[in-house]
XYZ file of C-alpha atoms in Angstrom:
433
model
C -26.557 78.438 -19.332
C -28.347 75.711 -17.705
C -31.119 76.011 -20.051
C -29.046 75.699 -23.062
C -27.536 72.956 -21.482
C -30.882 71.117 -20.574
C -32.434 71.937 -24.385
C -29.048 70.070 -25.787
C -29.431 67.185 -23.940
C -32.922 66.814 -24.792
C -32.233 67.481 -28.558
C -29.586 64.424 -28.524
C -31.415 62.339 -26.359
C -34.359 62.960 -28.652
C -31.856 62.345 -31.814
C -30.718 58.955 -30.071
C -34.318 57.925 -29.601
C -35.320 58.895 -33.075
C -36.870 55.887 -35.271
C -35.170 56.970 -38.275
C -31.347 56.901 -36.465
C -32.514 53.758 -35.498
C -32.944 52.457 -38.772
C -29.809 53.722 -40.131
C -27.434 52.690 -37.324
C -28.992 48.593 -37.168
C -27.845 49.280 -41.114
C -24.884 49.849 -40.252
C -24.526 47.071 -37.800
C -26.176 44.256 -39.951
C -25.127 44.467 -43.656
C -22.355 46.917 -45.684
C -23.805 50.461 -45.689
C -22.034 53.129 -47.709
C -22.362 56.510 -47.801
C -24.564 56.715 -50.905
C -26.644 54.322 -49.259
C -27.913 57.404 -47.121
C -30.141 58.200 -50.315
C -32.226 54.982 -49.400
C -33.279 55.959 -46.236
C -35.434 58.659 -44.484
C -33.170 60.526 -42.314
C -33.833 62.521 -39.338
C -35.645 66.070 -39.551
C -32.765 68.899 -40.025
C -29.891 66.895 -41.275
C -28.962 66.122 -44.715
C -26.915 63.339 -45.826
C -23.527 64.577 -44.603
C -24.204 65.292 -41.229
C -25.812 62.103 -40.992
C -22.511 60.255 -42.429
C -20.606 62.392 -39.753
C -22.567 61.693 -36.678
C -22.808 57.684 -37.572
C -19.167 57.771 -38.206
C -18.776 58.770 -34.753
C -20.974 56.224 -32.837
C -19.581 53.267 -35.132
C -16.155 54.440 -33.668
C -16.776 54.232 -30.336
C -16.662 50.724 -31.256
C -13.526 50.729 -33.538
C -10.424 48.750 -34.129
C -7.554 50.946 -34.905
C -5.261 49.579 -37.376
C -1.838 48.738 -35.845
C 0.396 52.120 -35.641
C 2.902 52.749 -38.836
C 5.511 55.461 -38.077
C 4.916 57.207 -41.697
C 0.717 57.919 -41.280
C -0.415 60.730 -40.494
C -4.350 60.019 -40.508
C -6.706 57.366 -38.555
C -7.044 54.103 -39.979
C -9.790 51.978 -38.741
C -12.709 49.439 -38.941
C -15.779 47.990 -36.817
C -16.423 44.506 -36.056
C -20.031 44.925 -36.409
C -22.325 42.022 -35.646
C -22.376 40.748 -39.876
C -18.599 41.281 -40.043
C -17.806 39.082 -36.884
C -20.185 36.637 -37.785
C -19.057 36.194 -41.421
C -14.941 36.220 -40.202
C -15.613 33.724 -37.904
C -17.893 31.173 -39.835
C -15.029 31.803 -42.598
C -12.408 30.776 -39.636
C -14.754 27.651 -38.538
C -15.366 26.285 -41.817
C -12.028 26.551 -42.930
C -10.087 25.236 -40.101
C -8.162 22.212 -39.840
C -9.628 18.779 -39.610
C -13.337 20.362 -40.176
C -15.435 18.894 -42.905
C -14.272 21.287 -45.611
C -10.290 20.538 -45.205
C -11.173 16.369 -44.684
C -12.750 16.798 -48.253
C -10.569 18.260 -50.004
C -7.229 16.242 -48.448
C -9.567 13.241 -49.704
C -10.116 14.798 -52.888
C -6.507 16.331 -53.600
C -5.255 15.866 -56.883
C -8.669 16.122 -58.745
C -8.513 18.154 -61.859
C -11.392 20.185 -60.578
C -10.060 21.463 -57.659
C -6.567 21.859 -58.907
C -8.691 24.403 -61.613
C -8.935 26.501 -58.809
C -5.516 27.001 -58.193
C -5.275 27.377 -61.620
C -8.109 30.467 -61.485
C -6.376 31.742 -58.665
C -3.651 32.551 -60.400
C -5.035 34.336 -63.434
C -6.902 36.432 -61.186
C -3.510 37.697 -60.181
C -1.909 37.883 -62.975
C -5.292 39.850 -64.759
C -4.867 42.445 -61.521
C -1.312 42.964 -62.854
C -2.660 43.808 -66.263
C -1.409 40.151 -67.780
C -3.542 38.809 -70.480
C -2.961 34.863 -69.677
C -5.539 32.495 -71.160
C -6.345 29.518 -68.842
C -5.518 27.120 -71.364
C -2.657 28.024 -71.239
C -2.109 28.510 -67.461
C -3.541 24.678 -67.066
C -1.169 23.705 -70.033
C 1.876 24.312 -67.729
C 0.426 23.201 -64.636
C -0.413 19.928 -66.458
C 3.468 19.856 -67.303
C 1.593 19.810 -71.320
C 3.862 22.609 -72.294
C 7.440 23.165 -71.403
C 7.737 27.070 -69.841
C 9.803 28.987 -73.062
C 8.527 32.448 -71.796
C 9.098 34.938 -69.629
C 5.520 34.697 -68.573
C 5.827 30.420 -68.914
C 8.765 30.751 -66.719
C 6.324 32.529 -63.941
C 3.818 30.279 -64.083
C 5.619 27.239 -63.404
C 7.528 29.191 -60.724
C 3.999 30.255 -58.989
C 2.963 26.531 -58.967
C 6.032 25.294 -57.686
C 6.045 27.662 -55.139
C 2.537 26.994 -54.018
C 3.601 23.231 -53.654
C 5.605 24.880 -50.734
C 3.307 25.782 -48.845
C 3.165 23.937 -46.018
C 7.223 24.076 -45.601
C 7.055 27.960 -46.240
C 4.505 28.071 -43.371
C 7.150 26.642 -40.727
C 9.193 29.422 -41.103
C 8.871 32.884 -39.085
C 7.558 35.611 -41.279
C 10.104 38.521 -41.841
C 11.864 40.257 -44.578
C 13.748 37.283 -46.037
C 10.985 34.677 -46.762
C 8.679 37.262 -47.973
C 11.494 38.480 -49.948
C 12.063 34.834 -50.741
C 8.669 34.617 -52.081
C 9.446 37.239 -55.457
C 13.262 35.748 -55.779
C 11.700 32.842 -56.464
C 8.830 33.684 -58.424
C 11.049 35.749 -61.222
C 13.365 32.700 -60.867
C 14.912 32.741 -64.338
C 12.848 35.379 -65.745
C 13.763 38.399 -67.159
C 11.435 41.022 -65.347
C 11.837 43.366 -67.785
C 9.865 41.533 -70.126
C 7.036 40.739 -67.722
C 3.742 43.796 -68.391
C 3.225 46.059 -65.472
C 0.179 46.812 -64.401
C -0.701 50.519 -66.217
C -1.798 52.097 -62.485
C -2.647 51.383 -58.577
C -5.251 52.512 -56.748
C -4.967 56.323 -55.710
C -4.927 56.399 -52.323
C -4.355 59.336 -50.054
C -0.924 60.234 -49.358
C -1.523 60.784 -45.695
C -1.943 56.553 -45.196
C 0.782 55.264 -48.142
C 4.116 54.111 -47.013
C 6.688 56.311 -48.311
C 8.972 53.291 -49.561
C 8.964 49.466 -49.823
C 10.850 49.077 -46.754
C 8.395 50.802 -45.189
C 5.313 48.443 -46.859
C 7.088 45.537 -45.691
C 7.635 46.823 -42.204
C 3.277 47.073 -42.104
C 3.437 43.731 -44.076
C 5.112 42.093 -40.979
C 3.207 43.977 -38.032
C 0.063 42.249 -39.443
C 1.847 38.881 -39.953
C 2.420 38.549 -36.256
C -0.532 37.431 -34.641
C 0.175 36.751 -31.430
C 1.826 40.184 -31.034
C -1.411 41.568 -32.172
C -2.722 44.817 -29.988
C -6.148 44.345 -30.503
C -7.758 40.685 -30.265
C -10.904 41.316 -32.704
C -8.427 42.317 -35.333
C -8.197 38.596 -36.000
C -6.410 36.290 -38.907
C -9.126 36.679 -41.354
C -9.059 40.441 -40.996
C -5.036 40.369 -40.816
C -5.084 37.874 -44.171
C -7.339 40.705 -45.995
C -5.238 43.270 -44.909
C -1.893 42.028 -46.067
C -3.049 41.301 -49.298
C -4.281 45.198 -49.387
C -1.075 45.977 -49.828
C 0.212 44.178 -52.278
C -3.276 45.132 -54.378
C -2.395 48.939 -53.811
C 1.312 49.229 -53.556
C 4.163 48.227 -55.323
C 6.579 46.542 -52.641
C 8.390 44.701 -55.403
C 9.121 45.600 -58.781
C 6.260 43.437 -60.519
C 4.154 40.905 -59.615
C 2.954 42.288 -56.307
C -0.545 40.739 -56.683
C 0.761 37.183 -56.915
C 3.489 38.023 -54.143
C 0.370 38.670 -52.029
C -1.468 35.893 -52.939
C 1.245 33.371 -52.351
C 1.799 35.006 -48.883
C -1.833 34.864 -47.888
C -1.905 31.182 -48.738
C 1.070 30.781 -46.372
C -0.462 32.334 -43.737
C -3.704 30.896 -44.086
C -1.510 27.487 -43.793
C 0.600 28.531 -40.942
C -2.660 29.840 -38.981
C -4.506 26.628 -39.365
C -6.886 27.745 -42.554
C -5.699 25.468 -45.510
C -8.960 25.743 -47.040
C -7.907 29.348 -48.286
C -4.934 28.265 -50.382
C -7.523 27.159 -52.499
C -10.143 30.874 -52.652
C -9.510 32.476 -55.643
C -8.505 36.105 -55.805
C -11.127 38.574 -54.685
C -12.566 41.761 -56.955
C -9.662 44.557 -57.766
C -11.595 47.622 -58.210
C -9.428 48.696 -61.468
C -9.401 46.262 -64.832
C -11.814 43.254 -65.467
C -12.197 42.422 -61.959
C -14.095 45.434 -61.288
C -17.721 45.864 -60.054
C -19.944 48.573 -59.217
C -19.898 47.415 -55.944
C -16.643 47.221 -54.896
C -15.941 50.495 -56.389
C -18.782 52.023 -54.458
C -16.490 50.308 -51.560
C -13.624 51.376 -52.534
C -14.907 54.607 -52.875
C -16.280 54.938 -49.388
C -13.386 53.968 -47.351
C -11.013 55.998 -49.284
C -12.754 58.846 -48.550
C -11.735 61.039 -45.051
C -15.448 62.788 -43.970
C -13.070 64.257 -41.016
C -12.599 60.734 -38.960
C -9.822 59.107 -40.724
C -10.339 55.955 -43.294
C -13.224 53.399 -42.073
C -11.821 50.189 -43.763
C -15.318 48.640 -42.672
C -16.685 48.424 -46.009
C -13.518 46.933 -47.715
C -13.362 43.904 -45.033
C -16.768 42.998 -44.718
C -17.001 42.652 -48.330
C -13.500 40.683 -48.978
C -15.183 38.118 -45.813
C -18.960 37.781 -47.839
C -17.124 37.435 -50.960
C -14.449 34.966 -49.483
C -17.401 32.862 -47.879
C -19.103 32.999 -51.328
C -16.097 31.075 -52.790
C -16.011 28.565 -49.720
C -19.718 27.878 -50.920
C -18.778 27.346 -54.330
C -16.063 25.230 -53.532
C -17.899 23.103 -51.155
C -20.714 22.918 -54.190
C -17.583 21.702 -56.227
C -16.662 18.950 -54.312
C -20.447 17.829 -53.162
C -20.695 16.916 -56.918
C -16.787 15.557 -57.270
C -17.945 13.146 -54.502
C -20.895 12.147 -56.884
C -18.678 11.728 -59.918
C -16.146 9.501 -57.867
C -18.896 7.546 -56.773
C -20.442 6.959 -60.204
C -16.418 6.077 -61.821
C -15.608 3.646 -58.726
C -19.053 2.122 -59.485
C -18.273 1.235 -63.292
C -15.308 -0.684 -63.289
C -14.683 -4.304 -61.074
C -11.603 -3.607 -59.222
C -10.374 -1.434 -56.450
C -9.173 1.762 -57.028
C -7.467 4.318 -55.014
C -8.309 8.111 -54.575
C -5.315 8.890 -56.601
C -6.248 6.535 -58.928
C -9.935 7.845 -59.497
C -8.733 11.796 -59.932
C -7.336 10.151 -62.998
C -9.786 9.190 -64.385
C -11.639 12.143 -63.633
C -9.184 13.826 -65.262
C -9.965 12.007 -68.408
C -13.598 12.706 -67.252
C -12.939 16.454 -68.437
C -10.236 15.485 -70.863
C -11.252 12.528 -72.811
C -8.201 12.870 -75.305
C -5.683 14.511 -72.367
C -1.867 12.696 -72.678
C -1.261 12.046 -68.363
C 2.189 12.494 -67.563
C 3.813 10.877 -63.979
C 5.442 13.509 -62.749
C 2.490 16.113 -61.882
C 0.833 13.236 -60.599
C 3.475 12.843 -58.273
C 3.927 16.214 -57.392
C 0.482 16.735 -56.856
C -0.348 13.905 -54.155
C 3.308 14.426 -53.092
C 4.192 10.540 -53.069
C 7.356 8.977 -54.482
C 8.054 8.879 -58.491
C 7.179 4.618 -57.645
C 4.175 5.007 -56.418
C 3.229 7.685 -58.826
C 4.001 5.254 -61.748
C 2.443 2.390 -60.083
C -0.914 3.818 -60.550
C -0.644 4.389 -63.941
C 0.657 1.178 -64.781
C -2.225 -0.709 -62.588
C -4.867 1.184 -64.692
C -3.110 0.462 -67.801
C -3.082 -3.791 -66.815
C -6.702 -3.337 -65.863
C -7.415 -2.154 -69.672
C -8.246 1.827 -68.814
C -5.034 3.047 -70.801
C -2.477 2.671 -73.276
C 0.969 4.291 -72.811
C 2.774 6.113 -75.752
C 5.794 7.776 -76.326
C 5.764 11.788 -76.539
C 9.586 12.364 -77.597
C 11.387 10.940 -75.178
C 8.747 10.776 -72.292
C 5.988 8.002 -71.396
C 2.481 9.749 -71.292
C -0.805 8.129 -70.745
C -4.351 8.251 -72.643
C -7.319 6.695 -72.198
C -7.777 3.410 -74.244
C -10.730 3.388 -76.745
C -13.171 1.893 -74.745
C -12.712 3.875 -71.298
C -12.874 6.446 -73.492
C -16.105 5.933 -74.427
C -17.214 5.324 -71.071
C -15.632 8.752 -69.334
C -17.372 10.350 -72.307
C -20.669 8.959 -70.526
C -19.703 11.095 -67.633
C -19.157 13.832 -69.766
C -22.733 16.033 -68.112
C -20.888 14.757 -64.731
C -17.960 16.246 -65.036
C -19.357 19.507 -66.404
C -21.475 19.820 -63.334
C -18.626 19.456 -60.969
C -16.966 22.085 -61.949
C-alpha cells in the first residue's frame, strides 16, 4: 500500500512539474482559454482533452470566487480572478473613476454631438438585443427633440433618454425592488407594451442555475447591487456591474425591454459607485442576433457548459472587462480628436466662446443643415432655459446663425457663411467620431 501510495505521488508530482501543464495552466492565468483551445496545445502524455479540462478546472478553483448563494440553485457558480482578469477590472476601475483624466474630459466635453452619439449607440444596442429594428437616424432624431415621439417605440426612446438624464439622482437612492422596478414603469411610460417586439428567444441556460420566477431574478439582482455587503472582496464593482446586466441579457425579469432595464441600471450603478465614465460604454456582444461573434459564442459556450465542477463564469467576465476597456479606448480616441476640433472652431472666429457654445457648433460641424432647438441644449448641459437661450442668441449677434420659425417653435441654423466654414471642418468632424 505504501508503494502505491509512493508511485501516486510521484506520478502527480511528475504531472505538476510537467512542461506541457505548465504551458496550459500560465494560459489559463494570462489570457481567456476555452475548452476548444485545448486543440492548440500539446498536452501531457496519457490524457486527452477532457481530462485535461477536468484536472485544470480543479486547480483554477482552488483559486475561485463563488458567486453569492441564491436559494433556488442547485449547481456551483463561479469564476477566477486570474492575473489578466484583475488587471483589466481594475485599470477599467482606475480609468474610469471620478475626477481621473477620462471623467475631467468628458464633464468638459458634455454636450458634444459626438459623445452624446454614444448614448445614442448605446441604446440601439439594446434595443437590437431585444430583437428591435431601430435605425439611428431615427434614435438621434428624438434625442435631438427633431421628431416628436408618435410611437410606441418613439414613446420608449424618449423615455430611455429622459431616464438616463436621471442618473445621477437615481444613483442617491438605495437599490431595492422599487427603483429598479421604477426603472421599467418609467421606461413603458405611456406605451402600450403590447405593441413593443419581443425578443424571439433567450439564451438556454441550464435549469439547475435559472431563477424559477422574477421575484426570484430580482432577489439575485439586489444581492449583487450591495457592495458593501459583498462576501467575497475580489468579486468587485466591475465584476458585480457585468453580472447584473447577465441577467437582464438572459432572463426576462420584466415583461419586455429587459436589455435596456439592465443597461439603465448598470449606468446607475456605475454612477453611484464612482464610475461615470460607464454611462457612456456601449452595450457589449449578445451571443444571439447581430451582436453575435464567434467568439463570444465560443464563450458562451464554455461557461455554460458543467464538465462536473459547476459553471466557470471566467470566460464570460474577462471578456465583457477586455471588451469594456476596448470601448474606454475608443472613447478616449473620440475625445483626443473632439479636443482637436474644438481647438481648430475656437481658433476661427474673434470672440470668446464657451464650451457649451463650441458643442454647437460642432454640432453643425456634423450637421451643416441641422435646425438647433433650446431645449435639448438645456437639458443636455443641465443649465436653466436662460442660459440655454443666451447662447444661442450670442452666436446668432456674432453672425454664426439665423433663427427661424418651425411651427410654433424658434430653431436655429447655421447662417450661410458659417456654413461654409463648418463645412471646412467637415474631414474634422468625421475623424472625431
Amino acid at each position: 500500500m505504501e508503494v502505491r501510495s509512493a508511485c501516486a505521488k510521484d506520478d502527480i508530482l511528475a504531472l505538476m512539474n510537467d512542461e506541457r501543464l505548465r504551458r496550459l495552466r500560465a494560459a489559463a492565468d494570462s489570457g481567456l482559454l476555452l475548452y476548444e483551445n485545448l486543440d492548440d496545445y500539446e498536452l501531457p502524455e496519457g490524457y486527452d482533452k477532457e481530462d485535461m479540462w477536468k484536472l485544470l478546472t480543479a486547480i483554477r478553483k482552488q483559486a475561485a470566487v463563488f458567486m453569492p448563494a441564491e436559494p433556488y440553485r442547485t449547481a456551483d457558480c463561479w469564476f477566477v480572478t486570474t492575473t489578466a482578469l484583475s488587471f483589466d477590472s481594475k485599470m477599467l476601475e482606475l480609468r474610469c473613476k471620478n475626477d481621473y483624466p477620462l471623467d475631467r474630459d468628458i464633464a468638459v466635453l458634455k454636450g458634444s454631438p459626438f459623445l452624446t452619439r454614444s448614448i445614442e449607440r448605446t441604446l440601439a444596442k439594446a434595443l437590437e438585443a431585444e430583437g428591435v429594428d431601430v435605425s439611428d437616424g431615427r434614435i438621434h432624431d428624438i434625442f435631438a427633440a427633431r421628431r416628436t415621439p408618435r410611437t410606441p417605440l418613439d414613446r420608449v426612446i424618449g423615455n430611455y433618454i429622459e431616464i438616463s438624464r436621471d442618473a445621477d439622482a437615481l444613483a442617491t437612492r438605495e437599490i431595492t425592488h422599487g427603483p429598479i422596478e421604477t426603472l421599467y414603469y418609467r421606461l413603458v411610460e405611456g406605451v402600450d407594451v403590447s405593441m413593443i417586439p419581443r425578443r424571439a428567444k433567450v439564451c438556454p441556460l441550464d435549469e439547475r442555475i435559472s431563477p424559477p420566477d422574477s421575484a426570484a431574478c430580482l432577489d439575485s439582482i439586489l444581492h449583487l447591487a450591495r457592495l458593501e455587503e459583498g462576501e467575497e472582496r475580489r468579486f468587485g464593482p466591475i465584476q458585480r456591474i457585468i453580472n447584473i446586466t447577465w441577467y437582464f441579457w438572459n432572463f426576462e425579469v420584466f415583461p419586455c425591454l429587459n436589455s435596456l432595464v439592465g443597461v439603465l441600471l448598470r449606468n446607475v450603478l456605475a454612477v453611484k459607485w464612482g464610475f461615470p465614465v460607464l454611462s457612456w460604454v456601449p452595450v457589449g456582444y449578445y451571443p444571439f442576433g447581430n451582436l453575435n461573434t464567434p467568439l463570444m459564442k465560443s464563450v458562451f459556450e464554455s461557461w455554460s457548459i458543467d464538465y462536473g465542477f459547476g459553471f466557470d463564469f471566467t470566460s464570460y467576465f474577462f471578456m465583457y472587462t477586455k471588451f469594456y476597456l476596448n470601448e474606454i479606448d475608443r472613447l478616449e480616441q473620440t475625445i483626443d480628436r473632439l479636443k482637436r476640433l474644438n481647438d481648430r472652431i475656437g481658433a476661427m472666429f474673434d470672440f470668446p466662446m464657451n464650451d457649451r457654445q463650441k458643442s454647437i457648433i460642432s454640432a453643425l460641424c456634423k450637421e451643416p443643415d441641422a435646425s438647433l432647438r433650446i431645449g435639448p441644449h438645456q437639458r443636455t448641459f443641465a443649465v436653466a432655459y436662460a442660459t440655454a437661450r443666451a447662447d444661442f442668441l450670442e452666436l446668432e449677434r456674432q453672425g454664426c446663425l439665423v433663427r427661424e420659425h418651425e411651427g410654433r417653435a424658434f430653431v436655429f441654423k447655421a447662417c450661410p457663411a458659417l456654413r461654409k466654414r463648418v463645412m471646412s471642418l467637415g474631414e474634422a468632424a468625421t475623424d472625431a467620431m
